[in-house]
Coordinates of C-alpha atoms and ligand atoms in Angstrom, one line a residue:
M2 CA 25.1 111.2 51.3
S3 CA 22.2 110.4 53.7
E4 CA 20.9 106.9 53.8
K5 CA 18.0 107.6 51.8
S6 CA 19.3 109.6 48.8
E7 CA 22.1 106.5 48.8
H8 CA 19.6 103.8 48.7
S9 CA 17.7 105.9 45.8
H10 CA 21.3 106.7 44.0
K11 CA 21.8 102.9 44.2
S12 CA 18.1 102.1 42.9
K13 CA 18.8 104.7 40.0
K14 CA 21.3 102.8 38.6
E15 CA 19.8 99.2 39.1
R16 CA 17.3 100.1 36.4
L17 CA 19.9 101.1 33.7
P18 CA 19.8 98.2 31.4
R19 CA 23.1 96.3 30.3
Q20 CA 24.1 97.9 27.1
P21 CA 24.0 96.1 24.5
M22 CA 27.4 95.2 21.8
P23 CA 26.3 95.7 18.7
E24 CA 28.0 92.6 16.1
Q25 CA 28.1 91.5 12.6
P26 CA 24.7 90.2 11.6
P27 CA 24.8 86.6 11.4
K28 CA 23.9 86.9 7.1
E29 CA 27.0 88.8 6.7
R30 CA 29.4 87.3 9.2
I31 CA 29.7 83.9 7.8
H32 CA 31.0 84.8 4.9
N33 CA 34.0 86.5 6.7
F34 CA 36.7 85.9 9.2
K35 CA 36.1 89.5 10.8
E36 CA 35.3 89.7 15.0
V37 CA 32.1 89.0 15.4
P38 CA 31.2 92.0 18.3
F39 CA 32.3 95.5 17.5
G40 CA 32.9 96.6 21.2
Y41 CA 31.4 99.2 22.8
S42 CA 31.8 103.0 21.6
P43 CA 32.7 105.5 24.3
E44 CA 29.1 106.5 25.2
Q45 CA 28.4 103.4 25.4
A46 CA 30.8 102.4 28.1
L47 CA 30.0 105.1 30.0
A48 CA 26.6 104.6 30.2
E49 CA 27.2 100.7 31.4
A50 CA 30.3 101.8 33.8
S51 CA 27.6 103.8 35.6
R52 CA 25.5 100.7 36.4
C53 CA 28.2 99.7 38.7
L54 CA 27.6 100.1 43.1
K55 CA 30.8 100.4 44.0
C56 CA 30.1 98.0 46.3
K57 CA 32.4 98.2 49.4
K58 CA 32.5 94.2 49.7
P59 CA 32.0 93.7 45.7
G60 CA 31.5 90.2 44.5
C61 CA 33.0 90.3 41.5
V62 CA 36.7 91.0 41.9
P63 CA 37.4 87.0 44.2
S64 CA 35.0 85.5 41.3
C65 CA 37.9 86.8 39.1
P66 CA 41.3 84.2 39.3
V67 CA 44.0 87.0 38.7
E68 CA 42.1 89.4 40.9
V69 CA 41.3 92.5 39.0
D70 CA 40.1 95.6 40.9
I71 CA 37.0 95.8 38.9
P72 CA 35.2 98.3 41.0
G73 CA 38.2 99.8 40.9
F74 CA 39.0 100.2 37.1
I75 CA 35.1 100.7 36.6
S76 CA 34.9 103.9 38.2
L77 CA 38.0 105.2 36.3
V78 CA 35.8 104.0 33.4
A79 CA 32.7 106.5 34.3
E80 CA 35.3 109.3 34.8
G81 CA 36.5 108.8 31.5
K82 CA 39.5 108.0 32.4
F83 CA 40.5 105.3 30.2
F84 CA 44.1 105.5 30.2
E85 CA 44.1 105.3 33.5
A86 CA 41.5 101.9 33.8
A87 CA 43.7 100.5 31.3
A88 CA 47.1 101.1 33.9
K89 CA 45.2 99.9 36.7
I90 CA 43.8 96.4 34.5
R91 CA 47.2 96.1 34.1
E92 CA 48.1 95.6 37.6
T93 CA 46.7 92.4 37.6
N94 CA 46.1 90.9 34.3
S95 CA 48.9 91.3 30.8
L96 CA 46.3 89.7 28.8
P97 CA 43.2 92.3 29.6
A98 CA 42.1 92.8 25.0
V99 CA 42.2 88.9 25.2
C100 CA 40.5 88.1 28.3
G101 CA 37.5 91.1 27.7
R102 CA 37.4 88.7 24.7
V103 CA 37.2 85.1 25.3
C104 CA 36.7 84.6 29.3
P105 CA 33.8 82.7 30.4
Q106 CA 32.3 85.9 31.8
E107 CA 29.0 84.9 32.6
D108 CA 31.0 81.9 35.2
Q109 CA 33.3 84.1 36.8
C110 CA 33.7 88.0 37.6
E111 CA 29.9 88.8 36.0
S112 CA 28.3 85.9 38.2
G113 CA 29.4 87.0 41.6
C114 CA 28.1 90.8 40.8
V115 CA 25.1 92.1 43.4
L116 CA 23.7 93.5 40.0
G117 CA 23.0 90.2 38.9
K118 CA 20.7 88.8 41.5
K119 CA 18.0 90.7 40.8
W120 CA 19.3 92.5 37.2
D121 CA 21.9 91.9 34.9
P122 CA 25.1 92.2 36.2
V123 CA 27.8 94.8 35.1
A124 CA 29.0 94.1 31.7
I125 CA 32.3 93.3 32.9
G126 CA 34.0 91.4 30.5
R127 CA 33.0 94.5 27.4
L128 CA 34.5 97.2 29.5
E129 CA 38.0 95.8 29.7
R130 CA 37.6 94.8 26.1
F131 CA 36.4 98.6 25.4
V132 CA 39.3 99.7 27.9
A133 CA 41.8 97.3 26.3
D134 CA 41.5 98.2 22.5
Y135 CA 40.9 102.2 23.3
D136 CA 44.2 102.3 24.9
R137 CA 45.6 99.9 22.3
L138 CA 44.0 102.6 19.8
H139 CA 45.0 105.8 21.2
G140 CA 47.3 105.3 23.9
S141 CA 51.1 105.8 23.9
F142 CA 53.2 102.7 26.0
Q143 CA 53.8 103.5 29.7
M144 CA 56.1 101.7 31.2
P145 CA 54.8 101.0 34.7
P146 CA 56.8 100.4 37.9
M147 CA 59.7 98.3 37.6
A148 CA 61.9 97.3 40.2
S149 CA 65.7 97.5 39.9
P150 CA 67.9 94.5 37.9
T151 CA 68.4 91.3 40.3
G152 CA 70.7 89.6 37.6
K153 CA 68.2 86.3 38.2
R154 CA 67.8 84.3 34.9
V155 CA 64.1 82.9 34.0
A156 CA 63.2 80.2 31.5
V157 CA 59.1 80.3 30.1
V158 CA 58.6 77.3 27.6
G159 CA 55.6 78.0 26.0
S160 CA 53.9 81.4 25.3
G161 CA 50.6 80.5 26.2
P162 CA 48.5 82.6 28.4
A163 CA 50.6 81.0 31.6
G164 CA 53.6 81.9 30.3
L165 CA 52.9 85.4 29.3
T166 CA 51.8 86.3 32.1
L167 CA 54.6 84.9 34.3
A168 CA 56.8 86.5 32.0
G169 CA 55.2 89.5 32.4
D170 CA 55.0 89.9 36.5
L171 CA 58.6 88.9 36.6
I172 CA 60.3 90.8 34.4
K173 CA 58.6 93.7 36.7
K174 CA 60.1 92.2 39.7
G175 CA 63.8 92.6 37.8
H176 CA 64.4 89.4 36.2
E177 CA 65.6 88.6 33.1
V178 CA 62.7 86.3 31.4
T179 CA 62.9 84.5 28.1
I180 CA 60.2 82.9 26.6
F181 CA 61.0 79.5 24.1
E182 CA 58.0 79.4 21.8
A183 CA 58.0 75.5 19.6
L184 CA 55.9 77.9 17.1
H185 CA 57.0 80.5 14.5
E186 CA 54.4 82.9 16.6
P187 CA 53.7 83.4 20.1
G188 CA 50.6 83.2 22.2
G189 CA 49.9 79.7 22.3
V190 CA 46.1 78.8 21.7
L191 CA 45.7 82.5 21.1
I192 CA 47.6 82.3 18.1
Y193 CA 47.0 78.8 16.8
G194 CA 43.5 77.9 17.8
I195 CA 40.7 81.1 18.5
P196 CA 40.2 82.0 15.0
E197 CA 40.2 85.4 14.1
F198 CA 36.3 85.9 14.0
R199 CA 36.5 85.8 17.7
L200 CA 39.9 87.3 18.8
P201 CA 41.9 89.0 16.1
K202 CA 45.3 88.3 15.8
E203 CA 46.3 91.6 15.8
I204 CA 45.3 92.2 19.1
V205 CA 47.3 89.0 20.7
K206 CA 50.5 90.7 18.8
A207 CA 49.8 94.0 20.8
E208 CA 49.7 92.4 24.3
V209 CA 52.8 90.2 23.4
N210 CA 54.7 93.7 22.1
Y211 CA 54.0 94.9 25.4
L212 CA 55.4 92.3 27.1
Q213 CA 58.8 92.8 24.9
K214 CA 58.7 96.2 25.8
L215 CA 59.0 95.4 29.1
G216 CA 62.1 93.6 28.2
V217 CA 60.7 90.3 27.5
R218 CA 63.2 87.9 25.2
I219 CA 60.7 85.3 22.9
E220 CA 63.0 82.9 20.7
T221 CA 60.6 81.0 18.8
D222 CA 61.4 77.3 16.6
V223 CA 62.7 76.5 20.1
V224 CA 61.1 72.8 20.9
V225 CA 62.3 72.4 24.3
G226 CA 63.0 68.2 25.0
K227 CA 64.1 68.2 21.0
T228 CA 65.9 71.8 20.4
L229 CA 67.5 71.3 23.7
T230 CA 66.5 70.0 27.0
V231 CA 65.7 71.5 30.7
D232 CA 68.3 70.2 32.4
E233 CA 70.3 72.0 29.8
L234 CA 68.7 75.4 29.7
F235 CA 70.1 75.0 33.7
E236 CA 73.6 73.7 33.0
E237 CA 74.4 75.5 30.1
E238 CA 72.4 78.2 29.5
G239 CA 73.1 79.1 32.8
Y240 CA 68.8 80.4 33.9
N241 CA 68.1 79.9 37.7
A242 CA 64.6 78.7 37.2
V243 CA 62.4 77.6 34.7
F244 CA 58.2 77.8 34.2
L245 CA 56.8 75.1 31.9
G246 CA 53.2 76.6 30.8
V247 CA 53.5 74.2 27.2
G248 CA 49.6 73.4 27.4
A249 CA 47.8 70.5 26.9
G250 CA 47.7 69.8 22.8
L251 CA 47.6 66.4 21.7
P252 CA 44.7 65.3 20.2
V253 CA 42.3 62.9 21.1
F254 CA 40.6 60.9 19.2
M255 CA 37.8 58.7 19.3
N256 CA 39.2 55.7 18.2
I257 CA 36.3 54.0 15.8
P258 CA 36.4 52.8 12.6
G259 CA 37.1 54.6 10.0
E260 CA 38.8 58.0 11.9
N261 CA 42.0 57.9 9.6
L262 CA 40.0 58.0 6.4
C263 CA 40.5 61.3 4.2
G264 CA 38.4 64.4 5.4
V265 CA 38.6 63.3 9.0
Y266 CA 40.6 66.2 11.2
S267 CA 41.8 67.1 14.3
A268 CA 40.1 70.1 15.3
N269 CA 43.6 70.8 16.4
E270 CA 45.4 70.3 13.1
Y271 CA 42.2 71.8 11.1
L272 CA 42.3 75.0 13.4
T273 CA 46.1 75.6 13.3
R274 CA 46.0 74.9 9.6
S275 CA 43.5 78.1 9.5
N276 CA 44.7 80.2 12.0
L277 CA 48.3 80.0 12.2
M278 CA 49.1 78.6 8.8
K279 CA 46.3 81.3 7.5
A280 CA 44.8 78.3 5.2
Y281 CA 41.9 80.6 5.0
L282 CA 43.7 82.9 2.9
F283 CA 44.7 80.3 0.5
P284 CA 46.5 81.3 -2.1
D285 CA 47.8 83.9 -0.9
Y286 CA 49.4 81.3 2.4
D287 CA 51.0 78.7 1.1
T288 CA 49.0 76.7 3.4
P289 CA 45.9 74.5 1.8
I290 CA 42.8 72.9 3.5
A291 CA 40.2 71.2 2.9
V292 CA 36.7 72.4 2.4
G293 CA 34.1 70.2 3.5
R294 CA 30.3 70.4 1.7
N295 CA 28.6 68.4 4.3
V296 CA 30.5 69.3 7.6
V297 CA 30.1 67.2 11.0
V298 CA 31.5 68.6 13.7
L299 CA 32.5 65.7 16.8
G300 CA 32.2 67.3 20.4
A301 CA 30.4 70.8 22.3
G302 CA 33.2 72.8 24.0
N303 CA 34.6 76.1 22.8
V304 CA 37.1 74.2 20.1
A305 CA 34.1 72.3 18.7
M306 CA 32.3 75.5 18.3
D307 CA 35.6 76.9 16.6
S308 CA 35.7 74.6 13.9
A309 CA 32.1 74.5 13.2
R310 CA 32.0 78.3 12.6
T311 CA 35.4 77.7 11.2
A312 CA 33.9 75.1 8.6
L313 CA 30.8 77.6 7.8
R314 CA 32.8 80.4 6.8
L315 CA 35.1 77.9 4.3
G316 CA 32.4 77.4 2.4
A317 CA 30.0 74.7 3.9
E318 CA 26.7 74.3 3.3
T319 CA 25.7 72.4 6.6
V320 CA 28.2 72.2 9.5
R321 CA 26.3 69.7 12.5
I322 CA 27.9 69.6 15.9
V323 CA 27.4 65.8 16.9
Y324 CA 27.6 65.8 20.4
R325 CA 26.3 62.8 22.6
R326 CA 25.1 64.1 25.6
S327 CA 22.2 67.3 26.0
R328 CA 22.1 71.1 25.4
A329 CA 22.5 71.6 29.5
E330 CA 25.9 69.8 28.9
M331 CA 27.4 71.3 25.7
P332 CA 30.7 72.8 28.1
A333 CA 31.0 75.6 25.5
R334 CA 30.7 79.2 26.9
A335 CA 26.9 80.0 26.5
E336 CA 27.9 83.4 24.0
E337 CA 29.4 80.5 21.8
I338 CA 26.4 78.6 21.5
H339 CA 24.0 81.5 20.8
H340 CA 26.7 82.5 18.0
A341 CA 26.8 79.2 16.1
E342 CA 23.1 79.2 16.5
E343 CA 22.4 81.9 15.1
E344 CA 24.9 81.2 12.3
G345 CA 22.8 78.4 10.8
I346 CA 24.9 75.5 12.8
V347 CA 22.8 72.4 13.7
F348 CA 23.2 70.4 16.4
E349 CA 22.2 67.0 16.3
L350 CA 22.8 66.6 20.6
L351 CA 22.2 63.0 22.4
T352 CA 24.0 61.7 19.4
N353 CA 26.9 59.7 19.1
P354 CA 29.5 58.4 16.2
V355 CA 29.8 54.5 16.1
R356 CA 32.7 54.1 12.9
F357 CA 33.2 56.8 9.5
L358 CA 32.6 54.6 6.1
G359 CA 34.7 56.0 3.6
D360 CA 34.4 56.0 -0.3
D361 CA 36.5 54.1 -2.7
R362 CA 39.4 56.5 -3.0
G363 CA 39.6 56.2 0.7
W364 CA 38.1 60.1 2.1
V365 CA 35.3 60.1 4.2
K366 CA 31.8 59.5 3.1
A367 CA 29.2 59.0 5.8
M368 CA 29.4 58.4 9.4
E369 CA 26.8 56.0 11.3
C370 CA 25.8 57.3 14.7
V371 CA 23.4 56.1 17.6
R372 CA 21.0 58.0 19.8
M373 CA 21.5 58.4 23.2
E374 CA 19.7 58.5 26.3
L375 CA 21.1 59.8 29.6
G376 CA 21.1 57.6 32.6
E377 CA 22.4 58.1 36.3
P378 CA 25.1 60.8 36.8
D379 CA 28.4 59.6 36.3
A380 CA 32.2 60.5 38.3
S381 CA 32.2 63.6 36.4
G382 CA 28.4 64.5 38.4
R383 CA 26.8 64.4 34.9
R384 CA 24.1 61.8 33.7
R385 CA 25.9 59.2 31.6
P386 CA 25.0 59.2 28.3
V387 CA 23.5 55.7 27.4
P388 CA 22.9 54.2 23.3
I389 CA 19.5 53.5 22.6
P390 CA 19.4 50.2 21.7
G391 CA 18.9 50.2 17.4
S392 CA 18.3 53.3 16.8
E393 CA 21.6 53.2 14.7
F394 CA 20.9 55.9 11.5
I395 CA 23.2 57.4 8.8
L396 CA 24.8 60.8 8.7
E397 CA 26.1 61.9 5.1
T398 CA 29.4 64.2 5.5
D399 CA 32.2 64.6 3.6
M400 CA 34.3 66.0 6.5
A401 CA 34.9 65.5 10.0
I402 CA 36.1 67.6 12.6
V403 CA 37.2 65.6 15.6
A404 CA 37.0 68.0 18.5
I405 CA 36.0 65.6 21.7
G406 CA 39.2 67.2 24.0
T407 CA 43.2 67.3 24.0
T408 CA 45.8 66.0 26.3
A409 CA 49.5 65.9 27.3
N410 CA 52.4 65.7 25.2
P411 CA 55.1 63.4 26.7
L412 CA 58.3 65.2 25.2
I413 CA 59.2 67.1 28.1
P414 CA 58.3 65.3 30.7
S415 CA 60.2 62.2 29.0
T416 CA 63.4 64.4 28.3
T417 CA 63.5 65.8 32.0
S418 CA 65.2 64.5 34.6
G419 CA 63.3 64.0 37.8
L420 CA 59.4 65.9 36.4
E421 CA 57.2 64.3 38.2
T422 CA 53.4 63.1 36.0
N423 CA 50.4 61.5 37.1
K424 CA 48.8 59.0 35.4
W425 CA 47.3 61.1 32.9
G426 CA 50.6 62.2 31.8
Y427 CA 49.9 66.0 33.3
I428 CA 52.6 68.0 35.6
V429 CA 52.1 67.2 39.4
T430 CA 52.8 70.3 41.2
D431 CA 51.9 72.2 45.0
E432 CA 49.2 75.5 44.9
T433 CA 52.0 77.7 43.9
G434 CA 53.2 75.4 40.9
R435 CA 56.4 74.2 41.9
T436 CA 57.3 70.4 40.6
S437 CA 59.2 67.8 41.9
K438 CA 62.1 69.4 40.3
K439 CA 64.3 71.8 41.7
G440 CA 64.1 75.3 40.3
V441 CA 61.2 74.0 37.7
W442 CA 57.6 75.2 38.2
A443 CA 54.8 74.9 35.7
G444 CA 51.3 75.9 35.2
G445 CA 48.4 75.7 32.6
D446 CA 47.0 73.2 31.1
I447 CA 49.4 71.2 31.2
V448 CA 48.7 70.8 34.8
T449 CA 44.7 71.3 35.1
G450 CA 44.3 69.3 31.6
S451 CA 42.6 71.8 29.0
A452 CA 40.8 74.5 30.5
T453 CA 40.3 78.4 30.8
V454 CA 42.6 81.2 29.3
I455 CA 42.1 83.0 32.7
L456 CA 42.8 79.6 34.8
A457 CA 46.0 79.6 33.1
M458 CA 46.8 83.3 33.7
G459 CA 46.1 83.0 37.3
A460 CA 48.4 79.6 37.4
G461 CA 51.0 82.2 35.8
R462 CA 50.2 85.1 38.6
K463 CA 51.1 82.1 41.7
A464 CA 53.7 80.9 39.8
A465 CA 55.6 83.5 39.2
R466 CA 55.0 85.1 43.4
A467 CA 56.5 81.8 44.5
I468 CA 59.6 82.0 41.6
D469 CA 60.4 85.5 42.7
E470 CA 60.7 84.2 46.2
Y471 CA 62.9 81.5 45.6
L472 CA 65.3 83.5 43.4
M473 CA 65.2 86.1 45.8
S474 CA 66.4 83.3 48.4
L475 CA 69.6 82.3 46.4
Ligands
FAD26 C1 40.1 75.9 19.6 C2 40.4 76.8 21.4 C3 39.3 77.4 22.0 C4 39.3 78.0 23.4 N1 38.4 79.0 23.7 C5 38.4 79.0 24.6 C6 37.3 80.2 25.0 O1 36.6 81.5 24.5 N2 38.1 80.6 26.4 C7 38.8 80.8 27.1 O2 39.0 81.0 28.2 N3 39.4 79.3 27.0 C8 39.6 78.7 26.1 N4 40.1 77.6 25.7 C9 41.3 76.9 26.2 C10 42.3 78.0 26.7 O3 42.7 78.6 25.2 C11 43.3 77.0 27.2 O4 43.2 76.6 28.6 C12 45.0 77.9 27.2 O5 45.4 78.7 26.6 C13 46.0 77.8 28.0 O6 47.1 77.8 28.0 P1 48.5 76.9 28.3 O7 49.4 78.8 28.5 O8 48.4 76.5 29.8 O9 49.1 76.8 27.5 P2 49.0 77.2 25.4 O10 47.9 78.4 25.3 O11 48.4 75.7 25.2 O12 50.2 77.1 24.8 C14 51.4 76.5 25.2 C15 52.0 77.6 24.3 O13 53.3 76.1 24.5 C16 53.9 75.5 23.2 N5 55.2 74.7 23.1 C17 54.5 73.1 23.8 N6 54.9 72.4 23.9 C18 56.5 73.1 24.1 C19 58.1 72.7 23.8 N7 58.3 71.9 24.4 N8 58.7 74.0 23.5 C20 58.7 75.0 23.4 N9 57.0 75.4 23.2 C21 56.4 74.2 23.5 C22 52.8 75.7 22.3 O14 53.6 76.1 21.3 C23 51.9 76.5 22.6 O15 51.8 77.8 22.0 C24 40.0 77.7 24.3 C25 41.5 76.4 23.7 C26 41.1 76.2 21.9 C27 42.0 75.2 21.6
SF4_27 S1 29.6 93.6 42.2 FE1 29.0 94.6 40.7 S2 28.5 96.5 40.7 FE2 29.5 95.9 42.7 S3 31.4 96.6 42.3 FE3 31.8 94.3 40.9 S4 30.6 95.7 39.3 FE4 30.2 97.1 40.5

């Protein structure tokens, strides 16, 4: 192609608008737990894929922590080869249907897309979701290339995105892999935290099922550190290496008066009841959940948005997000904030709770708050919120959900010899995930603190490479 015709070819593509994703209207979706966006049709996917410039030096790939061959899979979509596109993504990403839904693409692959400089970036996440869904619904299982068995055995503790990714990579290298999971369902936060309307559980189950077809064994209801210890995994169970992908699921509270009143939930308990224990389907399922009329959610990350939108769907009349900084500092994904706003969630920004007030039965009935302003930047680089004296006010509420973060559970470090942790209780590793204990690697939230699905997966991939080298050197 001549330079001139290549240029006009590109310009034409650049002018194509980004394909919107159809979704359930807000008024309808606040009454159900069904997924909000419907996903692309094949025609929309073809149109969107045709926008990609197939750059020689793509900006998108270096911005993807698991290094998906993005132009490669998009070219296959553009040719209508959807199954081949799915296989291409799976070369480096074991959970494409999950990533296509919950990854913060605007900060990752799409932030590097060259089209984004002048126009809208290619909708890489939506295409990934389309391809993974198409493959799940229409494809037949294809065994990827598998190495011959090495006779080496790896125990993976925790079945979140870090553990699942690592398991997928190591089974393909010929090692025997068993995942031990404390809960009765594998998937980690994908199953117990992220609600159905954002990530349908059948999708997580299908991704887990794919790994099982590759030969990964999963043992649920095993709490490592209680049922058996890490040392016993080596000494009694005969594993050659252990990966700790146990996440950071211990709720953090505000430590303010009244926090132990009835009706004050941690987001962790609230979402686990609703998602994992299916409380939103009570009484068909056994676990109940309180339905607040006027609900407040403390915090402004993805967990807070999920809690607020769950409360709304469970029947709350008003739901307020109470956050001590301003909109610019809200940590949730842009899409989640947008969806929450569309659904009528009210944002009380620059507001901090001071204490909860209870009624004579010990139930929360109100929250005292103080208005804040932003001062000088603190250690995190964000402007520090400072209370405005005399601005206290009362917010009536009959349910509060505390979603200000989670931290490391001390169970495994306290029952494992020679495992170094830092002052916050997170496991210390080198850049490959190797811990201070021989044969033990760790990755995901238990190393970094609460982060993202894709970063946990990236950590799983790095550790898998290092464990493979270690096992082959034994
Ligand atoms: C409500 C919510 C919404 C989120 N939304 C997003 C989002 O939109 N996008 C995004 O990228 N990220 C999101 N995140 C963050 C993301 O889910 C996490 O960063 C990611 O799941 C971390 O993966 P992980 O594998 O390290 O751990 P986890 O997913 O936490 O999995 C750890 C697993 O280990 C198990 N386990 C723990 N201790 C033991 C033990 N002793 N023995 C056996 N098993 C054990 C746990 O039961 C759990 O299943 C969200 C998190 C939450 C809580
Ligand atoms: S940077 Fe954008 S246009 Fe270029 S290959 Fe990646 S997705 Fe396509």
